[in-house]
């Protein structure tokens, strides 16, 4: 299959990994990428099953994404640092724990390890797996999927968890997000993420253990208005001795997209302090 990739800039290489969500693509990294490109060769790449290109019907699962990231870091780019947002952070941590030379330094942007439904309920349920399988079915699958990604639902979730300023999600930006959800085959990976089927870690402790074992420097960035449950996971990660952390004065889960100037400055400061 084909996945999207954008290269900007020249200099030491940075890999930018977008979050895994129904509305995420490498485009969400573009404002940050443009600012970092003043000093770095930046490569932003979509995850298989996500992005804005047609996506095949596959039983997407966590191990496929782990293998994909290993392929990217072996055959596509060898970065001085990897910048990973949301769920991408967990995959980057897991690889750094096994192969620390592969990722370079890690910069984690509002990292998560648990999908939205398990996060909301506080547990995993067989019902979520069944719902992910329903989405694969013809006719009923697309109908069920679109109940979860229609305009009002996307707007409610984006304003409640993703973006800080309600006015930032203009009608033009909303239209772009809707196009992502309507790409052919979008429902298969997207809803598996929502249901927790793409979670690489079973619990917080496993997630933190991967971070402890990572043989690289880890820097965590998150916005001050990060949703409470997600922020608790980030604070637990920040407490590890091998992790440095910075809370930015604004932003929710996609603070780097909404406030790229502050985000780029924080990333540059971290990289400059270690060169």
mmCIF file of C-alpha atoms in Angstrom:
data_model
loop_
_atom_site.group_PDB
_atom_site.id
_atom_site.type_symbol
_atom_site.label_atom_id
_atom_site.label_comp_id
_atom_site.label_asym_id
_atom_site.label_seq_id
_atom_site.Cartn_x
_atom_site.Cartn_y
_atom_site.Cartn_z
ATOM 1 C CA UNK A 1 0.000 0.000 0.000
ATOM 2 C CA UNK A 2 0.985 3.645 -0.371
ATOM 3 C CA UNK A 3 1.357 5.986 2.598
ATOM 4 C CA UNK A 4 1.893 9.729 2.533
ATOM 5 C CA UNK A 5 5.225 11.336 3.390
ATOM 6 C CA UNK A 6 6.340 14.976 3.406
ATOM 7 C CA UNK A 7 9.965 16.164 3.483
ATOM 8 C CA UNK A 8 10.884 19.775 4.276
ATOM 9 C CA UNK A 9 14.195 21.424 5.109
ATOM 10 C CA UNK A 10 17.852 20.450 5.213
ATOM 11 C CA UNK A 11 20.262 19.428 7.949
ATOM 12 C CA UNK A 12 20.142 16.717 10.633
ATOM 13 C CA UNK A 13 17.118 14.490 10.168
ATOM 14 C CA UNK A 14 13.999 14.596 12.337
ATOM 15 C CA UNK A 15 11.197 12.057 12.006
ATOM 16 C CA UNK A 16 7.704 13.345 12.825
ATOM 17 C CA UNK A 17 4.996 10.780 13.584
ATOM 18 C CA UNK A 18 1.381 11.973 13.782
ATOM 19 C CA UNK A 19 -1.122 10.624 16.254
ATOM 20 C CA UNK A 20 -3.332 7.658 15.424
ATOM 21 C CA UNK A 21 -6.867 8.997 15.393
ATOM 22 C CA UNK A 22 -9.863 9.301 13.099
ATOM 23 C CA UNK A 23 -8.845 12.818 11.999
ATOM 24 C CA UNK A 24 -5.047 12.582 12.170
ATOM 25 C CA UNK A 25 -2.644 12.691 9.239
ATOM 26 C CA UNK A 26 0.878 13.975 8.703
ATOM 27 C CA UNK A 27 -0.769 17.317 7.806
ATOM 28 C CA UNK A 28 -1.355 17.968 11.525
ATOM 29 C CA UNK A 29 2.440 18.045 11.879
ATOM 30 C CA UNK A 30 2.895 20.520 9.006
ATOM 31 C CA UNK A 31 2.897 23.798 11.027
ATOM 32 C CA UNK A 32 5.465 22.341 13.430
ATOM 33 C CA UNK A 33 7.418 20.785 10.578
ATOM 34 C CA UNK A 34 7.700 24.110 8.739
ATOM 35 C CA UNK A 35 9.223 25.767 11.773
ATOM 36 C CA UNK A 36 11.678 22.964 12.486
ATOM 37 C CA UNK A 37 12.672 22.854 8.813
ATOM 38 C CA UNK A 38 14.636 26.081 9.278
ATOM 39 C CA UNK A 39 17.385 23.964 10.844
ATOM 40 C CA UNK A 40 16.521 20.322 10.192
ATOM 41 C CA UNK A 41 15.599 17.939 7.429
ATOM 42 C CA UNK A 42 12.117 16.965 8.576
ATOM 43 C CA UNK A 43 10.228 13.868 7.452
ATOM 44 C CA UNK A 44 6.554 13.505 8.401
ATOM 45 C CA UNK A 45 4.960 10.185 7.537
ATOM 46 C CA UNK A 46 1.442 8.784 7.775
ATOM 47 C CA UNK A 47 0.673 5.513 9.516
ATOM 48 C CA UNK A 48 -0.732 2.690 7.351
ATOM 49 C CA UNK A 49 -4.503 2.646 7.612
ATOM 50 C CA UNK A 50 -4.548 6.355 8.454
ATOM 51 C CA UNK A 51 -3.721 9.473 6.456
ATOM 52 C CA UNK A 52 -5.688 10.886 3.527
ATOM 53 C CA UNK A 53 -5.077 8.150 0.947
ATOM 54 C CA UNK A 54 -7.277 5.081 0.261
ATOM 55 C CA UNK A 55 -6.705 2.351 2.847
ATOM 56 C CA UNK A 56 -7.222 -1.388 2.424
ATOM 57 C CA UNK A 57 -9.480 -3.554 4.550
ATOM 58 C CA UNK A 58 -7.025 -5.258 6.914
ATOM 59 C CA UNK A 59 -7.306 -6.613 10.426
ATOM 60 C CA UNK A 60 -5.134 -3.779 11.707
ATOM 61 C CA UNK A 61 -3.379 -4.603 14.962
ATOM 62 C CA UNK A 62 -0.627 -3.192 17.117
ATOM 63 C CA UNK A 63 2.128 -5.493 15.906
ATOM 64 C CA UNK A 64 1.701 -4.272 12.320
ATOM 65 C CA UNK A 65 2.388 -0.705 13.430
ATOM 66 C CA UNK A 66 5.372 -1.771 15.457
ATOM 67 C CA UNK A 67 6.785 -3.499 12.367
ATOM 68 C CA UNK A 68 6.035 -0.485 10.188
ATOM 69 C CA UNK A 69 7.940 1.866 12.473
ATOM 70 C CA UNK A 70 10.898 -0.506 12.526
ATOM 71 C CA UNK A 71 10.837 -0.498 8.699
ATOM 72 C CA UNK A 72 10.731 3.321 8.568
ATOM 73 C CA UNK A 73 13.670 3.671 10.923
ATOM 74 C CA UNK A 74 15.674 0.994 9.129
ATOM 75 C CA UNK A 75 14.993 1.692 5.452
ATOM 76 C CA UNK A 76 13.589 5.233 5.192
ATOM 77 C CA UNK A 77 15.285 7.570 7.688
ATOM 78 C CA UNK A 78 17.859 7.398 10.459
ATOM 79 C CA UNK A 79 16.991 10.477 12.548
ATOM 80 C CA UNK A 80 18.836 12.311 15.278
ATOM 81 C CA UNK A 81 15.472 12.559 17.011
ATOM 82 C CA UNK A 82 11.965 11.189 16.635
ATOM 83 C CA UNK A 83 8.976 13.395 17.447
ATOM 84 C CA UNK A 84 5.895 11.303 18.155
ATOM 85 C CA UNK A 85 2.390 12.488 18.998
ATOM 86 C CA UNK A 86 -0.380 10.708 20.855
ATOM 87 C CA UNK A 87 -0.444 6.947 20.333
ATOM 88 C CA UNK A 88 2.620 7.139 18.095
ATOM 89 C CA UNK A 89 4.630 7.844 21.242
ATOM 90 C CA UNK A 90 3.955 4.369 22.601
ATOM 91 C CA UNK A 91 5.281 2.721 19.468
ATOM 92 C CA UNK A 92 8.375 4.926 19.528
ATOM 93 C CA UNK A 93 8.996 4.070 23.197
ATOM 94 C CA UNK A 94 8.617 0.354 22.571
ATOM 95 C CA UNK A 95 11.134 0.446 19.732
ATOM 96 C CA UNK A 96 13.565 2.593 21.723
ATOM 97 C CA UNK A 97 13.407 0.035 24.536
ATOM 98 C CA UNK A 98 14.457 -2.717 22.128
ATOM 99 C CA UNK A 99 16.670 -0.764 19.702
ATOM 100 C CA UNK A 100 17.713 2.565 21.265
ATOM 101 C CA UNK A 101 19.963 3.529 18.373
ATOM 102 C CA UNK A 102 17.042 3.420 15.943
ATOM 103 C CA UNK A 103 14.937 6.373 17.089
ATOM 104 C CA UNK A 104 17.516 8.898 18.203
ATOM 105 C CA UNK A 105 16.345 11.131 21.034
ATOM 106 C CA UNK A 106 12.614 10.966 21.710
ATOM 107 C CA UNK A 107 10.299 13.955 21.923
ATOM 108 C CA UNK A 108 6.809 12.858 22.919
ATOM 109 C CA UNK A 109 3.881 15.192 22.259
ATOM 110 C CA UNK A 110 0.912 14.519 24.561
ATOM 111 C CA UNK A 111 1.650 10.767 24.555
ATOM 112 C CA UNK A 112 -1.148 8.250 25.040
ATOM 113 C CA UNK A 113 -1.162 4.461 25.312
ATOM 114 C CA UNK A 114 -4.885 3.635 25.605
ATOM 115 C CA UNK A 115 -7.625 4.164 23.025
ATOM 116 C CA UNK A 116 -10.586 6.498 23.621
ATOM 117 C CA UNK A 117 -13.197 3.892 24.598
ATOM 118 C CA UNK A 118 -10.997 2.100 27.175
ATOM 119 C CA UNK A 119 -9.920 5.490 28.503
ATOM 120 C CA UNK A 120 -13.537 6.638 28.900
ATOM 121 C CA UNK A 121 -14.650 3.455 30.662
ATOM 122 C CA UNK A 122 -11.418 2.739 32.538
ATOM 123 C CA UNK A 123 -11.310 -0.853 31.265
ATOM 124 C CA UNK A 124 -11.253 -3.034 28.199
ATOM 125 C CA UNK A 125 -14.436 -4.763 27.118
ATOM 126 C CA UNK A 126 -15.188 -7.516 24.623
ATOM 127 C CA UNK A 127 -17.913 -5.213 23.344
ATOM 128 C CA UNK A 128 -15.278 -2.844 21.967
ATOM 129 C CA UNK A 129 -13.668 -5.625 19.941
ATOM 130 C CA UNK A 130 -17.064 -6.665 18.612
ATOM 131 C CA UNK A 131 -17.781 -3.076 17.582
ATOM 132 C CA UNK A 132 -14.480 -2.941 15.681
ATOM 133 C CA UNK A 133 -15.511 -6.070 13.759
ATOM 134 C CA UNK A 134 -18.939 -4.612 12.977
ATOM 135 C CA UNK A 135 -17.260 -1.661 11.283
ATOM 136 C CA UNK A 136 -15.656 -4.084 8.787
ATOM 137 C CA UNK A 137 -19.013 -5.358 7.540
ATOM 138 C CA UNK A 138 -20.496 -4.091 4.272
ATOM 139 C CA UNK A 139 -23.444 -1.682 4.502
ATOM 140 C CA UNK A 140 -23.890 -1.801 8.278
ATOM 141 C CA UNK A 141 -20.161 -1.110 8.863
ATOM 142 C CA UNK A 142 -20.005 2.251 7.071
ATOM 143 C CA UNK A 143 -23.301 3.317 8.648
ATOM 144 C CA UNK A 144 -22.076 2.482 12.154
ATOM 145 C CA UNK A 145 -18.730 4.180 11.492
ATOM 146 C CA UNK A 146 -20.343 7.402 10.290
ATOM 147 C CA UNK A 147 -22.437 7.597 13.442
ATOM 148 C CA UNK A 148 -19.104 8.150 15.219
ATOM 149 C CA UNK A 149 -17.437 10.542 12.757
ATOM 150 C CA UNK A 150 -20.208 12.863 11.620
ATOM 151 C CA UNK A 151 -19.731 16.616 11.873
ATOM 152 C CA UNK A 152 -21.339 17.185 15.305
ATOM 153 C CA UNK A 153 -19.428 14.291 16.901
ATOM 154 C CA UNK A 154 -16.092 15.387 15.450
ATOM 155 C CA UNK A 155 -16.748 18.955 16.549
ATOM 156 C CA UNK A 156 -17.664 17.903 20.075
ATOM 157 C CA UNK A 157 -14.612 15.669 20.481
ATOM 158 C CA UNK A 158 -12.213 18.143 18.871
ATOM 159 C CA UNK A 159 -13.336 21.064 20.991
ATOM 160 C CA UNK A 160 -13.548 18.991 24.149
ATOM 161 C CA UNK A 161 -10.259 17.087 23.973
ATOM 162 C CA UNK A 162 -8.125 18.055 20.993
ATOM 163 C CA UNK A 163 -8.066 21.842 20.554
ATOM 164 C CA UNK A 164 -7.921 24.600 23.151
ATOM 165 C CA UNK A 165 -9.507 27.531 21.315
ATOM 166 C CA UNK A 166 -12.996 26.773 19.899
ATOM 167 C CA UNK A 167 -12.477 29.359 17.165
ATOM 168 C CA UNK A 168 -9.380 27.532 15.895
ATOM 169 C CA UNK A 169 -11.504 24.783 14.350
ATOM 170 C CA UNK A 170 -12.838 26.894 11.502
ATOM 171 C CA UNK A 171 -15.272 25.566 8.919
ATOM 172 C CA UNK A 172 -12.360 25.124 6.495
ATOM 173 C CA UNK A 173 -10.332 23.108 9.000
ATOM 174 C CA UNK A 174 -13.381 21.051 9.917
ATOM 175 C CA UNK A 175 -13.911 20.252 6.239
ATOM 176 C CA UNK A 176 -10.300 19.034 6.011
ATOM 177 C CA UNK A 177 -10.788 16.799 9.056
ATOM 178 C CA UNK A 178 -14.012 15.403 7.594
ATOM 179 C CA UNK A 179 -12.211 14.507 4.363
ATOM 180 C CA UNK A 180 -9.779 12.368 6.365
ATOM 181 C CA UNK A 181 -12.637 10.354 7.862
ATOM 182 C CA UNK A 182 -14.211 9.886 4.425
ATOM 183 C CA UNK A 183 -11.142 8.455 2.650
ATOM 184 C CA UNK A 184 -11.882 5.012 1.163
ATOM 185 C CA UNK A 185 -11.269 2.338 3.804
ATOM 186 C CA UNK A 186 -10.790 4.897 6.591
ATOM 187 C CA UNK A 187 -13.093 3.084 8.979
ATOM 188 C CA UNK A 188 -11.047 -0.100 9.427
ATOM 189 C CA UNK A 189 -8.002 1.267 11.285
ATOM 190 C CA UNK A 190 -9.734 4.331 12.673
ATOM 191 C CA UNK A 191 -12.339 2.496 14.712
ATOM 192 C CA UNK A 192 -9.828 -0.104 15.878
ATOM 193 C CA UNK A 193 -7.894 2.784 17.417
ATOM 194 C CA UNK A 194 -11.046 4.106 19.095
ATOM 195 C CA UNK A 195 -11.854 0.646 20.462
ATOM 196 C CA UNK A 196 -8.360 0.141 21.873
ATOM 197 C CA UNK A 197 -7.443 -2.574 19.388
ATOM 198 C CA UNK A 198 -4.256 -0.702 18.442
ATOM 199 C CA UNK A 199 -3.083 -0.294 22.034
ATOM 200 C CA UNK A 200 0.431 -1.659 22.330
ATOM 201 C CA UNK A 201 0.352 -1.750 26.146
ATOM 202 C CA UNK A 202 -2.131 -3.497 28.403
ATOM 203 C CA UNK A 203 -1.762 -1.079 31.314
ATOM 204 C CA UNK A 204 0.074 1.973 32.591
ATOM 205 C CA UNK A 205 2.837 -0.043 34.212
ATOM 206 C CA UNK A 206 3.790 -1.731 30.937
ATOM 207 C CA UNK A 207 3.865 1.666 29.238
ATOM 208 C CA UNK A 208 6.107 3.110 31.951
ATOM 209 C CA UNK A 209 8.368 0.057 31.889
ATOM 210 C CA UNK A 210 9.015 0.628 28.179
ATOM 211 C CA UNK A 211 9.965 4.229 28.934
ATOM 212 C CA UNK A 212 12.317 3.107 31.726
ATOM 213 C CA UNK A 213 14.058 0.678 29.376
ATOM 214 C CA UNK A 214 14.414 3.153 26.523
ATOM 215 C CA UNK A 215 18.096 3.763 26.034
ATOM 216 C CA UNK A 216 17.687 7.336 24.760
ATOM 217 C CA UNK A 217 16.896 10.754 26.175
ATOM 218 C CA UNK A 218 13.148 11.339 26.442
ATOM 219 C CA UNK A 219 11.495 14.743 26.532
ATOM 220 C CA UNK A 220 7.761 15.079 27.142
ATOM 221 C CA UNK A 221 5.651 18.046 26.047
ATOM 222 C CA UNK A 222 1.981 18.564 26.826
ATOM 223 C CA UNK A 223 -0.496 21.420 27.056
ATOM 224 C CA UNK A 224 -1.829 22.841 30.295
ATOM 225 C CA UNK A 225 -5.425 22.001 29.357
ATOM 226 C CA UNK A 226 -4.810 18.365 28.486
ATOM 227 C CA UNK A 227 -7.871 16.257 29.461
ATOM 228 C CA UNK A 228 -7.660 15.038 33.059
ATOM 229 C CA UNK A 229 -7.322 11.284 32.451
ATOM 230 C CA UNK A 230 -4.735 11.712 29.708
ATOM 231 C CA UNK A 231 -2.797 14.246 31.745
ATOM 232 C CA UNK A 232 -2.559 11.813 34.666
ATOM 233 C CA UNK A 233 -0.755 9.337 32.387
ATOM 234 C CA UNK A 234 1.643 12.036 31.206
ATOM 235 C CA UNK A 235 2.431 13.138 34.739
ATOM 236 C CA UNK A 236 3.215 9.519 35.648
ATOM 237 C CA UNK A 237 5.582 9.332 32.681
ATOM 238 C CA UNK A 238 7.184 12.648 33.611
ATOM 239 C CA UNK A 239 8.025 11.284 37.069
ATOM 240 C CA UNK A 240 10.515 8.772 35.644
ATOM 241 C CA UNK A 241 14.166 9.672 36.226
ATOM 242 C CA UNK A 242 15.092 9.347 32.538
ATOM 243 C CA UNK A 243 12.303 11.667 31.342
ATOM 244 C CA UNK A 244 12.318 15.464 31.250
ATOM 245 C CA UNK A 245 8.981 17.199 30.851
ATOM 246 C CA UNK A 246 7.543 20.584 30.018
ATOM 247 C CA UNK A 247 3.957 21.771 30.347
ATOM 248 C CA UNK A 248 3.141 24.455 27.801
ATOM 249 C CA UNK A 249 0.864 27.293 28.940
ATOM 250 C CA UNK A 250 -1.842 26.463 26.388
ATOM 251 C CA UNK A 251 -3.213 23.516 24.522
ATOM 252 C CA UNK A 252 -4.927 20.157 24.719
ATOM 253 C CA UNK A 253 -4.015 16.913 22.915
ATOM 254 C CA UNK A 254 -3.092 18.576 19.621
ATOM 255 C CA UNK A 255 -1.317 21.599 21.119
ATOM 256 C CA UNK A 256 1.519 21.268 18.593
ATOM 257 C CA UNK A 257 -0.897 21.785 15.710
ATOM 258 C CA UNK A 258 -2.713 24.689 17.326
ATOM 259 C CA UNK A 259 0.347 26.380 18.855
ATOM 260 C CA UNK A 260 3.296 25.451 16.637
ATOM 261 C CA UNK A 261 5.490 28.422 17.589
ATOM 262 C CA UNK A 262 5.587 27.500 21.281
ATOM 263 C CA UNK A 263 5.947 23.815 20.451
ATOM 264 C CA UNK A 264 8.835 24.345 18.029
ATOM 265 C CA UNK A 265 10.618 26.604 20.517
ATOM 266 C CA UNK A 266 10.381 23.941 23.239
ATOM 267 C CA UNK A 267 11.665 21.247 20.894
ATOM 268 C CA UNK A 268 14.564 23.416 19.708
ATOM 269 C CA UNK A 269 15.499 24.187 23.304
ATOM 270 C CA UNK A 270 15.645 20.488 24.143
ATOM 271 C CA UNK A 271 17.705 19.623 21.078
ATOM 272 C CA UNK A 272 20.053 22.598 21.534
ATOM 273 C CA UNK A 273 20.767 21.636 25.131
ATOM 274 C CA UNK A 274 22.073 18.274 23.992
ATOM 275 C CA UNK A 275 24.229 19.222 21.006
#
